[in-house]
Amino acid sequence: MSASTPDHTLSDSTTGGENPRLRYNASLAQDIEQRWQDQWELDGTYEAPNPAGPLAEPEKVADRPKLFVLDMFPYPSGAGLHVGHPLGYIATDVYARYKRMTGYNVLHALGYDSFGLPAEQHAIATGVHPRVNTEANVANMRRQLRRLGLGHDARRSVSTTDENFYRWTQWIFLKVFNSWYDETEKRARPITELEQGYANGSIATPDGRAWADLNTTERRSAIDARRLAYLSEAPVNWCPGLGTILANEEVTADGRSDIGNYPVFKKSMRQWTMRITTYADRLLDDLERLDWPEPIKLMQRNWIGRSEGARVHFATPAGDMTVFTTRPDTLFGATFMVISPEHPLVDALTTEENRQAIQDYRVAATAKNQFDRTDDTKEKTGVFTGTYATNPVNGAPVPVWVADYVLMGYGTGAIMAVPCGDQRDFDFARRFSLPIPAIQQPPAEWFTSRELEVQQGSQVDTSTWPEAFIGDGVYINSSNDDLNLDGLTSVAEGKSAMNAWLEEHGRGNANINFKLRDWLFSRQRYWGEPFPIVYDEDDQPVSLPDSMLPVLLPELEDFKPQALDPNDDVTDPIPPLARSTEWREVVLDLGDGPKKYRREINVMPQWAGSCWYELRYLDPTNTENFVDPAVEKYWMGPADGGDGKTGHTGGVDLYVGGVEHAVLHLLYARFWHKILFDLGHVSSSEPFYRLFNQGYVQAFAFRDPRGQPVPASDVEERDGAYWYEGEKVSREYGKMGKSLKNIVTPDEMYDEYGADTFRLYEMSSGPLEASRPWNTRDVIGMQRFLQRVWRNLVDEDTGRSLVIDAPPSEELRKLMHRMIEGIRADMDALRFNTAIAKLIQLNNALTQESAAVGGSPREVVIPMIQMLSPLCPHIAEELWQRLGHDHTVTFVPFPVADQSLLVEETIEYPVQINGKVRTRLTVPNEADQATIQALALADEKVIAALDGEVPKKIIVIPGRMVNLVV
RNA sequence: GCCCCGGUAGCCCAACGGCAGAGGCAGCGGUCUCAAACUCCGUACGGUGUGGGUUCAAAUCCCACCCGGGGCACCA
């Protein structure tokens, strides 16, 4: 305990009475908690038996139902935990413990996501190897978490940096590398089957030639072109100041690195990429089958960004130019085209007299940062190339413009502009005085709601329109010799007619476009998984055989990236692994004799380990397999026993974590899992069947008049204001963090209150999904509750049991059964805050009775301890033992309510007149509607209130209330 | 700008469309004490962000607006 912490309950006053020896306070709690934590560890209480593999104990698995509960595993940061971190861990622990008591074989474990940039940055700053630092951080977090009393299976606590773990990360990479996506069967298949398909002609080669006519190099590139992991030249976020490329989420909005604040440049480099786009449809469709919060599904849907439309080819002097549009039906209204400044045809389309203007525009567009370019409040800009393309549907010449509102990264980087039906095109046309022909007849209301005279047919005049018309409307001016949309009334009809025409004339086809991009998968760092890839003498990637795994990170003397000028965007990065020539240049026998190879010197991104870690929890010590198939099927197989393709997907039964991983981690992990499913390595088609997002624990922060944060723990509240060292300070609400000086650590809570109190406070302060402020001063309430529980059962001075065998009063017994019924429902629904309220209510009633009869009836005490144990396991174990049990309470069946005691013999009915309560009637439970009505009408107060009036209507809700309408 | 989530007592939060209050903190009164802390007992406080609507009945359902938190943002 810290020296500055006052502990009144332990103060030893010589002038006054000491506190009782066995009062439940922080020091007694710590004594109890540490003893039980040691005991659980010794007994392996939370070790979950597997049906097969190295951890097999089939007799213990028996026919118990299984439950796999998972937390998003932490990054072992040097700062350790604050009280916000354990919220989800406590919740899953409570749920897991509850389910153990209802007969489940529960798997609950926690590992560490320990590769990553922060450890590497820390290593560079201190000169200490990242492994040393990472292991120290993991040790510290383990210590902090152990004191929480989490019922984890310690054998399954893996770290992504363990060689025995990343060996399998590399193994999975090889599976991805050695697979291709079969668009017909809509699944990944081994690359050998692609080769067979090419060879027997069932799959066409990229250029259509026969397989036999291709040389070795051509065959190789035909295969590489379909691999799910492939090398590509792609623009990346290159940060010379850090000597590495960065993920998008590591770059700030103003184009600098999150760490170090160095400039970040877009640079094209040869990178490993994963073909996640081939799974776009399945990643989207299978969301329907998952039990996830709707907002998270929506975020994934938006990220995948599916839109249906068509590709349309426009003839230009530089050849066909293809656009993607969601409104092919409006092609007759396409009066100009706009291409992105980065479009490859810009130069070819630019005429001599426009060259300078185009060049200036492109330079200006490059200089704009992402923020300016996407700020849609700004007026549209653009430059004419001087060239006209031909509208395929009516042969009209359409000018081609360059403008930065068209993005190279989406669709084809070129659009057909239909100003009458698209607001951006409308704005652009107005700005540059381009024609805006109408091709749909807006309905009358459209005009009237814009205070325009209604325009019909030939009167339609877009020059009077304030904005574009978007929606269903009769088509006008939309016909050519063999296509006539005029008169059609719906967009859907227009689209399908136009798509058919385009297809027939070879000018386009229906098409689906996704926002999702392939996943850039390499980093120029040290602290990550090395790729199990070498390059041969032709500089072509070759996968290593399983027998050569793991490819270990070399022990470098100096793992710093090459020091570069932060503003040097020209020089290529040199990853730290390049420095060890000994490691990099190898002679290997890959089946055709010893040859010289060069290792891949990039490493995998931090997401790699978290893409599959939950599978390794299942079988952490297996050396033959990343997971034994029978073990995976047991813990994660589809609950309906199906094949995972339709119906239940299988996967983790409950995954709890913050909303911040809504897209990246949860999408990448789903992608990898689906590949493993397609290749037959797992029986579940999704990794996480049920997802729950817990809220955040937030905190108040305080600033002095100069705006500097002051330590929140030393701020005092007086007269509705906040004071620090005699100075008035302002309060704000936000995240807990070092810079705001408002961190509260679990360690402080263990010391001041004990883990059980801390757990209860975290669970009681609000519904799990809600964010809530941390209020240290409120914690005492949960300590007092446990103190009262303890005092009801144990004499604080002597330690004598206060439990009696006499039965409880009928009233207390009924209350208990009502509480049991409610608590079970709360536990099942993760409503721990209301479960705790019911336990307090029960204990308060027990306190009354205990005082009255001089002891606590065993019939109430036993279920109460059982119900407490998931929430505050240490004190529950202690009391359970003191009541004479010699086995842990962990597997004792959770109490079940006696339904006959839930029914009251009499019910009190409020009687309302016009919705206002006038009196209450006590009516026997079995009274029927007519009886209740008669009783109500006969009541003195009702008669007085009615004052002779006859109710127009009488509503009797059985079991609820009576309402008289006059 | 668009889309989510939320607004109930001084604070954190409960409440199948049916008596606004389960629980905790803080407050107040008492108990204990020479006094205090701790303990225990008791207790006040709001009509549910605002304005409409539906209903016998609205915190709850619908519409509009205000405030707070989060996400997306020229996606053709």
PDB file of N, CA and C in Angstrom, chain A residues 813-885:
ATOM      1  N   ARG A 813     -37.878 -15.606   2.173  1.00  0.00           N
ATOM      2  CA  ARG A 813     -37.737 -16.730   1.248  1.00  0.00           C
ATOM      3  C   ARG A 813     -38.286 -16.359  -0.138  1.00  0.00           C
ATOM      4  N   LYS A 814     -39.431 -15.710  -0.150  1.00  0.00           N
ATOM      5  CA  LYS A 814     -40.014 -15.306  -1.440  1.00  0.00           C
ATOM      6  C   LYS A 814     -39.159 -14.272  -2.142  1.00  0.00           C
ATOM      7  N   LEU A 815     -38.658 -13.327  -1.367  1.00  0.00           N
ATOM      8  CA  LEU A 815     -37.788 -12.310  -1.962  1.00  0.00           C
ATOM      9  C   LEU A 815     -36.585 -12.985  -2.604  1.00  0.00           C
ATOM     10  N   MET A 816     -36.008 -13.956  -1.868  1.00  0.00           N
ATOM     11  CA  MET A 816     -34.833 -14.630  -2.382  1.00  0.00           C
ATOM     12  C   MET A 816     -35.122 -15.306  -3.723  1.00  0.00           C
ATOM     13  N   HIS A 817     -36.258 -15.966  -3.804  1.00  0.00           N
ATOM     14  CA  HIS A 817     -36.562 -16.650  -5.064  1.00  0.00           C
ATOM     15  C   HIS A 817     -36.834 -15.661  -6.193  1.00  0.00           C
ATOM     16  N   ARG A 818     -37.440 -14.546  -5.847  1.00  0.00           N
ATOM     17  CA  ARG A 818     -37.613 -13.512  -6.882  1.00  0.00           C
ATOM     18  C   ARG A 818     -36.264 -13.006  -7.365  1.00  0.00           C
ATOM     19  N   MET A 819     -35.364 -12.823  -6.419  1.00  0.00           N
ATOM     20  CA  MET A 819     -34.035 -12.327  -6.784  1.00  0.00           C
ATOM     21  C   MET A 819     -33.278 -13.366  -7.624  1.00  0.00           C
ATOM     22  N   ILE A 820     -33.379 -14.620  -7.243  1.00  0.00           N
ATOM     23  CA  ILE A 820     -32.712 -15.673  -8.026  1.00  0.00           C
ATOM     24  C   ILE A 820     -33.201 -15.632  -9.471  1.00  0.00           C
ATOM     25  N   GLU A 821     -34.505 -15.557  -9.613  1.00  0.00           N
ATOM     26  CA  GLU A 821     -35.092 -15.529 -10.952  1.00  0.00           C
ATOM     27  C   GLU A 821     -34.552 -14.343 -11.758  1.00  0.00           C
ATOM     28  N   GLY A 822     -34.534 -13.178 -11.102  1.00  0.00           N
ATOM     29  CA  GLY A 822     -34.075 -11.972 -11.786  1.00  0.00           C
ATOM     30  C   GLY A 822     -32.583 -12.002 -12.084  1.00  0.00           C
ATOM     31  N   ILE A 823     -31.804 -12.488 -11.132  1.00  0.00           N
ATOM     32  CA  ILE A 823     -30.351 -12.479 -11.304  1.00  0.00           C
ATOM     33  C   ILE A 823     -29.937 -13.421 -12.434  1.00  0.00           C
ATOM     34  N   ARG A 824     -30.590 -14.558 -12.517  1.00  0.00           N
ATOM     35  CA  ARG A 824     -30.273 -15.473 -13.638  1.00  0.00           C
ATOM     36  C   ARG A 824     -30.511 -14.786 -14.976  1.00  0.00           C
ATOM     37  N   ALA A 825     -31.646 -14.098 -15.080  1.00  0.00           N
ATOM     38  CA  ALA A 825     -31.954 -13.409 -16.340  1.00  0.00           C
ATOM     39  C   ALA A 825     -30.930 -12.313 -16.606  1.00  0.00           C
ATOM     40  N   ASP A 826     -30.564 -11.589 -15.567  1.00  0.00           N
ATOM     41  CA  ASP A 826     -29.579 -10.509 -15.722  1.00  0.00           C
ATOM     42  C   ASP A 826     -28.232 -11.064 -16.167  1.00  0.00           C
ATOM     43  N   MET A 827     -27.812 -12.147 -15.539  1.00  0.00           N
ATOM     44  CA  MET A 827     -26.512 -12.742 -15.867  1.00  0.00           C
ATOM     45  C   MET A 827     -26.490 -13.207 -17.328  1.00  0.00           C
ATOM     46  N   ASP A 828     -27.561 -13.862 -17.739  1.00  0.00           N
ATOM     47  CA  ASP A 828     -27.618 -14.353 -19.116  1.00  0.00           C
ATOM     48  C   ASP A 828     -27.526 -13.210 -20.124  1.00  0.00           C
ATOM     49  N   ALA A 829     -28.081 -12.042 -19.737  1.00  0.00           N
ATOM     50  CA  ALA A 829     -28.119 -10.918 -20.673  1.00  0.00           C
ATOM     51  C   ALA A 829     -26.976  -9.944 -20.444  1.00  0.00           C
ATOM     52  N   LEU A 830     -25.983 -10.326 -19.651  1.00  0.00           N
ATOM     53  CA  LEU A 830     -24.825  -9.475 -19.331  1.00  0.00           C
ATOM     54  C   LEU A 830     -25.246  -8.175 -18.632  1.00  0.00           C
ATOM     55  N   ARG A 831     -26.375  -8.219 -17.904  1.00  0.00           N
ATOM     56  CA  ARG A 831     -26.814  -7.031 -17.164  1.00  0.00           C
ATOM     57  C   ARG A 831     -26.335  -7.128 -15.721  1.00  0.00           C
ATOM     58  N   PHE A 832     -25.044  -6.987 -15.546  1.00  0.00           N
ATOM     59  CA  PHE A 832     -24.467  -7.208 -14.220  1.00  0.00           C
ATOM     60  C   PHE A 832     -24.814  -6.095 -13.250  1.00  0.00           C
ATOM     61  N   ASN A 833     -25.050  -4.896 -13.759  1.00  0.00           N
ATOM     62  CA  ASN A 833     -25.392  -3.789 -12.858  1.00  0.00           C
ATOM     63  C   ASN A 833     -26.695  -4.059 -12.120  1.00  0.00           C
ATOM     64  N   THR A 834     -27.685  -4.591 -12.822  1.00  0.00           N
ATOM     65  CA  THR A 834     -28.956  -4.843 -12.145  1.00  0.00           C
ATOM     66  C   THR A 834     -28.886  -6.131 -11.305  1.00  0.00           C
ATOM     67  N   ALA A 835     -28.032  -7.062 -11.712  1.00  0.00           N
ATOM     68  CA  ALA A 835     -27.852  -8.267 -10.893  1.00  0.00           C
ATOM     69  C   ALA A 835     -27.272  -7.880  -9.526  1.00  0.00           C
ATOM     70  N   ILE A 836     -26.313  -6.959  -9.549  1.00  0.00           N
ATOM     71  CA  ILE A 836     -25.694  -6.518  -8.299  1.00  0.00           C
ATOM     72  C   ILE A 836     -26.728  -5.806  -7.433  1.00  0.00           C
ATOM     73  N   ALA A 837     -27.559  -4.976  -8.044  1.00  0.00           N
ATOM     74  CA  ALA A 837     -28.595  -4.271  -7.280  1.00  0.00           C
ATOM     75  C   ALA A 837     -29.501  -5.277  -6.565  1.00  0.00           C
ATOM     76  N   LYS A 838     -29.824  -6.372  -7.245  1.00  0.00           N
ATOM     77  CA  LYS A 838     -30.701  -7.370  -6.632  1.00  0.00           C
ATOM     78  C   LYS A 838     -29.997  -8.084  -5.484  1.00  0.00           C
ATOM     79  N   LEU A 839     -28.705  -8.337  -5.646  1.00  0.00           N
ATOM     80  CA  LEU A 839     -27.966  -8.978  -4.565  1.00  0.00           C
ATOM     81  C   LEU A 839     -27.902  -8.076  -3.342  1.00  0.00           C
ATOM     82  N   ILE A 840     -27.742  -6.782  -3.579  1.00  0.00           N
ATOM     83  CA  ILE A 840     -27.710  -5.838  -2.456  1.00  0.00           C
ATOM     84  C   ILE A 840     -29.075  -5.817  -1.775  1.00  0.00           C
ATOM     85  N   GLN A 841     -30.100  -5.818  -2.600  1.00  0.00           N
ATOM     86  CA  GLN A 841     -31.462  -5.815  -2.060  1.00  0.00           C
ATOM     87  C   GLN A 841     -31.690  -7.049  -1.185  1.00  0.00           C
ATOM     88  N   LEU A 842     -31.240  -8.191  -1.668  1.00  0.00           N
ATOM     89  CA  LEU A 842     -31.395  -9.437  -0.909  1.00  0.00           C
ATOM     90  C   LEU A 842     -30.617  -9.374   0.396  1.00  0.00           C
ATOM     91  N   ASN A 843     -29.394  -8.878   0.315  1.00  0.00           N
ATOM     92  CA  ASN A 843     -28.584  -8.810   1.526  1.00  0.00           C
ATOM     93  C   ASN A 843     -29.155  -7.807   2.519  1.00  0.00           C
ATOM     94  N   ASN A 844     -29.710  -6.704   2.018  1.00  0.00           N
ATOM     95  CA  ASN A 844     -30.326  -5.740   2.921  1.00  0.00           C
ATOM     96  C   ASN A 844     -31.489  -6.369   3.674  1.00  0.00           C
ATOM     97  N   ALA A 845     -32.263  -7.192   2.969  1.00  0.00           N
ATOM     98  CA  ALA A 845     -33.378  -7.876   3.633  1.00  0.00           C
ATOM     99  C   ALA A 845     -32.853  -8.894   4.647  1.00  0.00           C
ATOM    100  N   LEU A 846     -31.768  -9.562   4.274  1.00  0.00           N
ATOM    101  CA  LEU A 846     -31.171 -10.540   5.178  1.00  0.00           C
ATOM    102  C   LEU A 846     -30.649  -9.845   6.436  1.00  0.00           C
ATOM    103  N   THR A 847     -30.077  -8.660   6.259  1.00  0.00           N
ATOM    104  CA  THR A 847     -29.548  -7.900   7.390  1.00  0.00           C
ATOM    105  C   THR A 847     -30.662  -7.625   8.412  1.00  0.00           C
ATOM    106  N   GLN A 848     -31.810  -7.210   7.907  1.00  0.00           N
ATOM    107  CA  GLN A 848     -32.962  -6.941   8.777  1.00  0.00           C
ATOM    108  C   GLN A 848     -33.335  -8.191   9.572  1.00  0.00           C
ATOM    109  N   GLU A 849     -33.466  -9.282   8.848  1.00  0.00           N
ATOM    110  CA  GLU A 849     -33.942 -10.503   9.492  1.00  0.00           C
ATOM    111  C   GLU A 849     -32.898 -11.047  10.464  1.00  0.00           C
ATOM    112  N   SER A 850     -31.642 -10.949  10.046  1.00  0.00           N
ATOM    113  CA  SER A 850     -30.560 -11.437  10.871  1.00  0.00           C
ATOM    114  C   SER A 850     -30.545 -10.712  12.213  1.00  0.00           C
ATOM    115  N   ALA A 851     -30.758  -9.403  12.147  1.00  0.00           N
ATOM    116  CA  ALA A 851     -30.776  -8.620  13.376  1.00  0.00           C
ATOM    117  C   ALA A 851     -31.959  -9.026  14.242  1.00  0.00           C
ATOM    118  N   ALA A 852     -33.086  -9.314  13.599  1.00  0.00           N
ATOM    119  CA  ALA A 852     -34.302  -9.639  14.338  1.00  0.00           C
ATOM    120  C   ALA A 852     -34.233 -11.016  14.995  1.00  0.00           C
ATOM    121  N   VAL A 853     -33.676 -11.988  14.298  1.00  0.00           N
ATOM    122  CA  VAL A 853     -33.707 -13.353  14.840  1.00  0.00           C
ATOM    123  C   VAL A 853     -32.353 -13.816  15.369  1.00  0.00           C
ATOM    124  N   GLY A 854     -31.334 -12.942  15.257  1.00  0.00           N
ATOM    125  CA  GLY A 854     -30.040 -13.274  15.840  1.00  0.00           C
ATOM    126  C   GLY A 854     -29.221 -14.248  15.020  1.00  0.00           C
ATOM    127  N   GLY A 855     -29.396 -14.253  13.716  1.00  0.00           N
ATOM    128  CA  GLY A 855     -28.559 -15.097  12.864  1.00  0.00           C
ATOM    129  C   GLY A 855     -29.093 -15.099  11.444  1.00  0.00           C
ATOM    130  N   SER A 856     -28.259 -15.557  10.523  1.00  0.00           N
ATOM    131  CA  SER A 856     -28.653 -15.558   9.123  1.00  0.00           C
ATOM    132  C   SER A 856     -29.035 -16.961   8.687  1.00  0.00           C
ATOM    133  N   PRO A 857     -30.271 -17.144   8.208  1.00  0.00           N
ATOM    134  CA  PRO A 857     -30.730 -18.491   7.843  1.00  0.00           C
ATOM    135  C   PRO A 857     -29.898 -19.084   6.704  1.00  0.00           C
ATOM    136  N   ARG A 858     -29.431 -20.290   6.912  1.00  0.00           N
ATOM    137  CA  ARG A 858     -28.595 -20.979   5.926  1.00  0.00           C
ATOM    138  C   ARG A 858     -29.287 -21.061   4.558  1.00  0.00           C
ATOM    139  N   GLU A 859     -30.591 -21.258   4.583  1.00  0.00           N
ATOM    140  CA  GLU A 859     -31.345 -21.412   3.339  1.00  0.00           C
ATOM    141  C   GLU A 859     -31.192 -20.198   2.418  1.00  0.00           C
ATOM    142  N   VAL A 860     -30.918 -19.029   3.013  1.00  0.00           N
ATOM    143  CA  VAL A 860     -30.731 -17.823   2.211  1.00  0.00           C
ATOM    144  C   VAL A 860     -29.245 -17.591   1.939  1.00  0.00           C
ATOM    145  N   VAL A 861     -28.446 -17.889   2.958  1.00  0.00           N
ATOM    146  CA  VAL A 861     -27.005 -17.615   2.861  1.00  0.00           C
ATOM    147  C   VAL A 861     -26.354 -18.408   1.723  1.00  0.00           C
ATOM    148  N   ILE A 862     -26.696 -19.674   1.613  1.00  0.00           N
ATOM    149  CA  ILE A 862     -26.036 -20.535   0.618  1.00  0.00           C
ATOM    150  C   ILE A 862     -26.256 -20.011  -0.808  1.00  0.00           C
ATOM    151  N   PRO A 863     -27.510 -19.825  -1.230  1.00  0.00           N
ATOM    152  CA  PRO A 863     -27.700 -19.288  -2.585  1.00  0.00           C
ATOM    153  C   PRO A 863     -27.071 -17.911  -2.772  1.00  0.00           C
ATOM    154  N   MET A 864     -27.064 -17.110  -1.716  1.00  0.00           N
ATOM    155  CA  MET A 864     -26.518 -15.767  -1.865  1.00  0.00           C
ATOM    156  C   MET A 864     -25.024 -15.837  -2.176  1.00  0.00           C
ATOM    157  N   ILE A 865     -24.311 -16.699  -1.475  1.00  0.00           N
ATOM    158  CA  ILE A 865     -22.872 -16.831  -1.759  1.00  0.00           C
ATOM    159  C   ILE A 865     -22.666 -17.356  -3.172  1.00  0.00           C
ATOM    160  N   GLN A 866     -23.466 -18.327  -3.559  1.00  0.00           N
ATOM    161  CA  GLN A 866     -23.334 -18.871  -4.915  1.00  0.00           C
ATOM    162  C   GLN A 866     -23.555 -17.782  -5.965  1.00  0.00           C
ATOM    163  N   MET A 867     -24.532 -16.935  -5.717  1.00  0.00           N
ATOM    164  CA  MET A 867     -24.830 -15.894  -6.710  1.00  0.00           C
ATOM    165  C   MET A 867     -23.782 -14.790  -6.693  1.00  0.00           C
ATOM    166  N   LEU A 868     -23.148 -14.589  -5.547  1.00  0.00           N
ATOM    167  CA  LEU A 868     -22.085 -13.587  -5.467  1.00  0.00           C
ATOM    168  C   LEU A 868     -20.826 -14.056  -6.176  1.00  0.00           C
ATOM    169  N   SER A 869     -20.619 -15.367  -6.218  1.00  0.00           N
ATOM    170  CA  SER A 869     -19.299 -15.849  -6.594  1.00  0.00           C
ATOM    171  C   SER A 869     -18.838 -15.468  -8.007  1.00  0.00           C
ATOM    172  N   PRO A 870     -19.703 -15.385  -9.020  1.00  0.00           N
ATOM    173  CA  PRO A 870     -19.172 -14.925 -10.311  1.00  0.00           C
ATOM    174  C   PRO A 870     -18.663 -13.487 -10.262  1.00  0.00           C
ATOM    175  N   LEU A 871     -19.322 -12.673  -9.441  1.00  0.00           N
ATOM    176  CA  LEU A 871     -18.991 -11.250  -9.402  1.00  0.00           C
ATOM    177  C   LEU A 871     -17.789 -10.966  -8.513  1.00  0.00           C
ATOM    178  N   CYS A 872     -17.784 -11.583  -7.332  1.00  0.00           N
ATOM    179  CA  CYS A 872     -16.678 -11.350  -6.406  1.00  0.00           C
ATOM    180  C   CYS A 872     -16.233 -12.713  -5.870  1.00  0.00           C
ATOM    181  N   PRO A 873     -15.425 -13.397  -6.666  1.00  0.00           N
ATOM    182  CA  PRO A 873     -15.128 -14.800  -6.395  1.00  0.00           C
ATOM    183  C   PRO A 873     -14.318 -15.048  -5.119  1.00  0.00           C
ATOM    184  N   HIS A 874     -13.469 -14.102  -4.736  1.00  0.00           N
ATOM    185  CA  HIS A 874     -12.595 -14.385  -3.596  1.00  0.00           C
ATOM    186  C   HIS A 874     -13.384 -14.463  -2.293  1.00  0.00           C
ATOM    187  N   ILE A 875     -14.171 -13.432  -2.033  1.00  0.00           N
ATOM    188  CA  ILE A 875     -14.922 -13.422  -0.772  1.00  0.00           C
ATOM    189  C   ILE A 875     -15.927 -14.566  -0.768  1.00  0.00           C
ATOM    190  N   ALA A 876     -16.436 -14.905  -1.973  1.00  0.00           N
ATOM    191  CA  ALA A 876     -17.402 -16.003  -2.047  1.00  0.00           C
ATOM    192  C   ALA A 876     -16.731 -17.334  -1.675  1.00  0.00           C
ATOM    193  N   GLU A 877     -15.533 -17.556  -2.200  1.00  0.00           N
ATOM    194  CA  GLU A 877     -14.801 -18.783  -1.852  1.00  0.00           C
ATOM    195  C   GLU A 877     -14.539 -18.835  -0.355  1.00  0.00           C
ATOM    196  N   GLU A 878     -14.137 -17.710   0.201  1.00  0.00           N
ATOM    197  CA  GLU A 878     -13.789 -17.651   1.621  1.00  0.00           C
ATOM    198  C   GLU A 878     -15.009 -17.993   2.484  1.00  0.00           C
ATOM    199  N   LEU A 879     -16.143 -17.376   2.151  1.00  0.00           N
ATOM    200  CA  LEU A 879     -17.355 -17.622   2.943  1.00  0.00           C
ATOM    201  C   LEU A 879     -17.838 -19.049   2.738  1.00  0.00           C
ATOM    202  N   TRP A 880     -17.714 -19.514   1.502  1.00  0.00           N
ATOM    203  CA  TRP A 880     -18.127 -20.875   1.167  1.00  0.00           C
ATOM    204  C   TRP A 880     -17.340 -21.870   2.025  1.00  0.00           C
ATOM    205  N   GLN A 881     -16.057 -21.623   2.136  1.00  0.00           N
ATOM    206  CA  GLN A 881     -15.207 -22.510   2.930  1.00  0.00           C
ATOM    207  C   GLN A 881     -15.562 -22.407   4.415  1.00  0.00           C
ATOM    208  N   ARG A 882     -15.803 -21.174   4.868  1.00  0.00           N
ATOM    209  CA  ARG A 882     -16.137 -20.984   6.287  1.00  0.00           C
ATOM    210  C   ARG A 882     -17.463 -21.650   6.638  1.00  0.00           C
ATOM    211  N   LEU A 883     -18.298 -21.882   5.642  1.00  0.00           N
ATOM    212  CA  LEU A 883     -19.557 -22.586   5.902  1.00  0.00           C
ATOM    213  C   LEU A 883     -19.356 -24.095   5.877  1.00  0.00           C
ATOM    214  N   GLY A 884     -18.101 -24.520   5.768  1.00  0.00           N
ATOM    215  CA  GLY A 884     -17.809 -25.934   5.911  1.00  0.00           C
ATOM    216  C   GLY A 884     -17.635 -26.708   4.623  1.00  0.00           C
ATOM    217  N   HIS A 885     -17.565 -26.000   3.466  1.00  0.00           N
ATOM    218  CA  HIS A 885     -17.350 -26.727   2.228  1.00  0.00           C
ATOM    219  C   HIS A 885     -15.862 -26.878   1.979  1.00  0.00           C
TER     220      HIS A 885
END
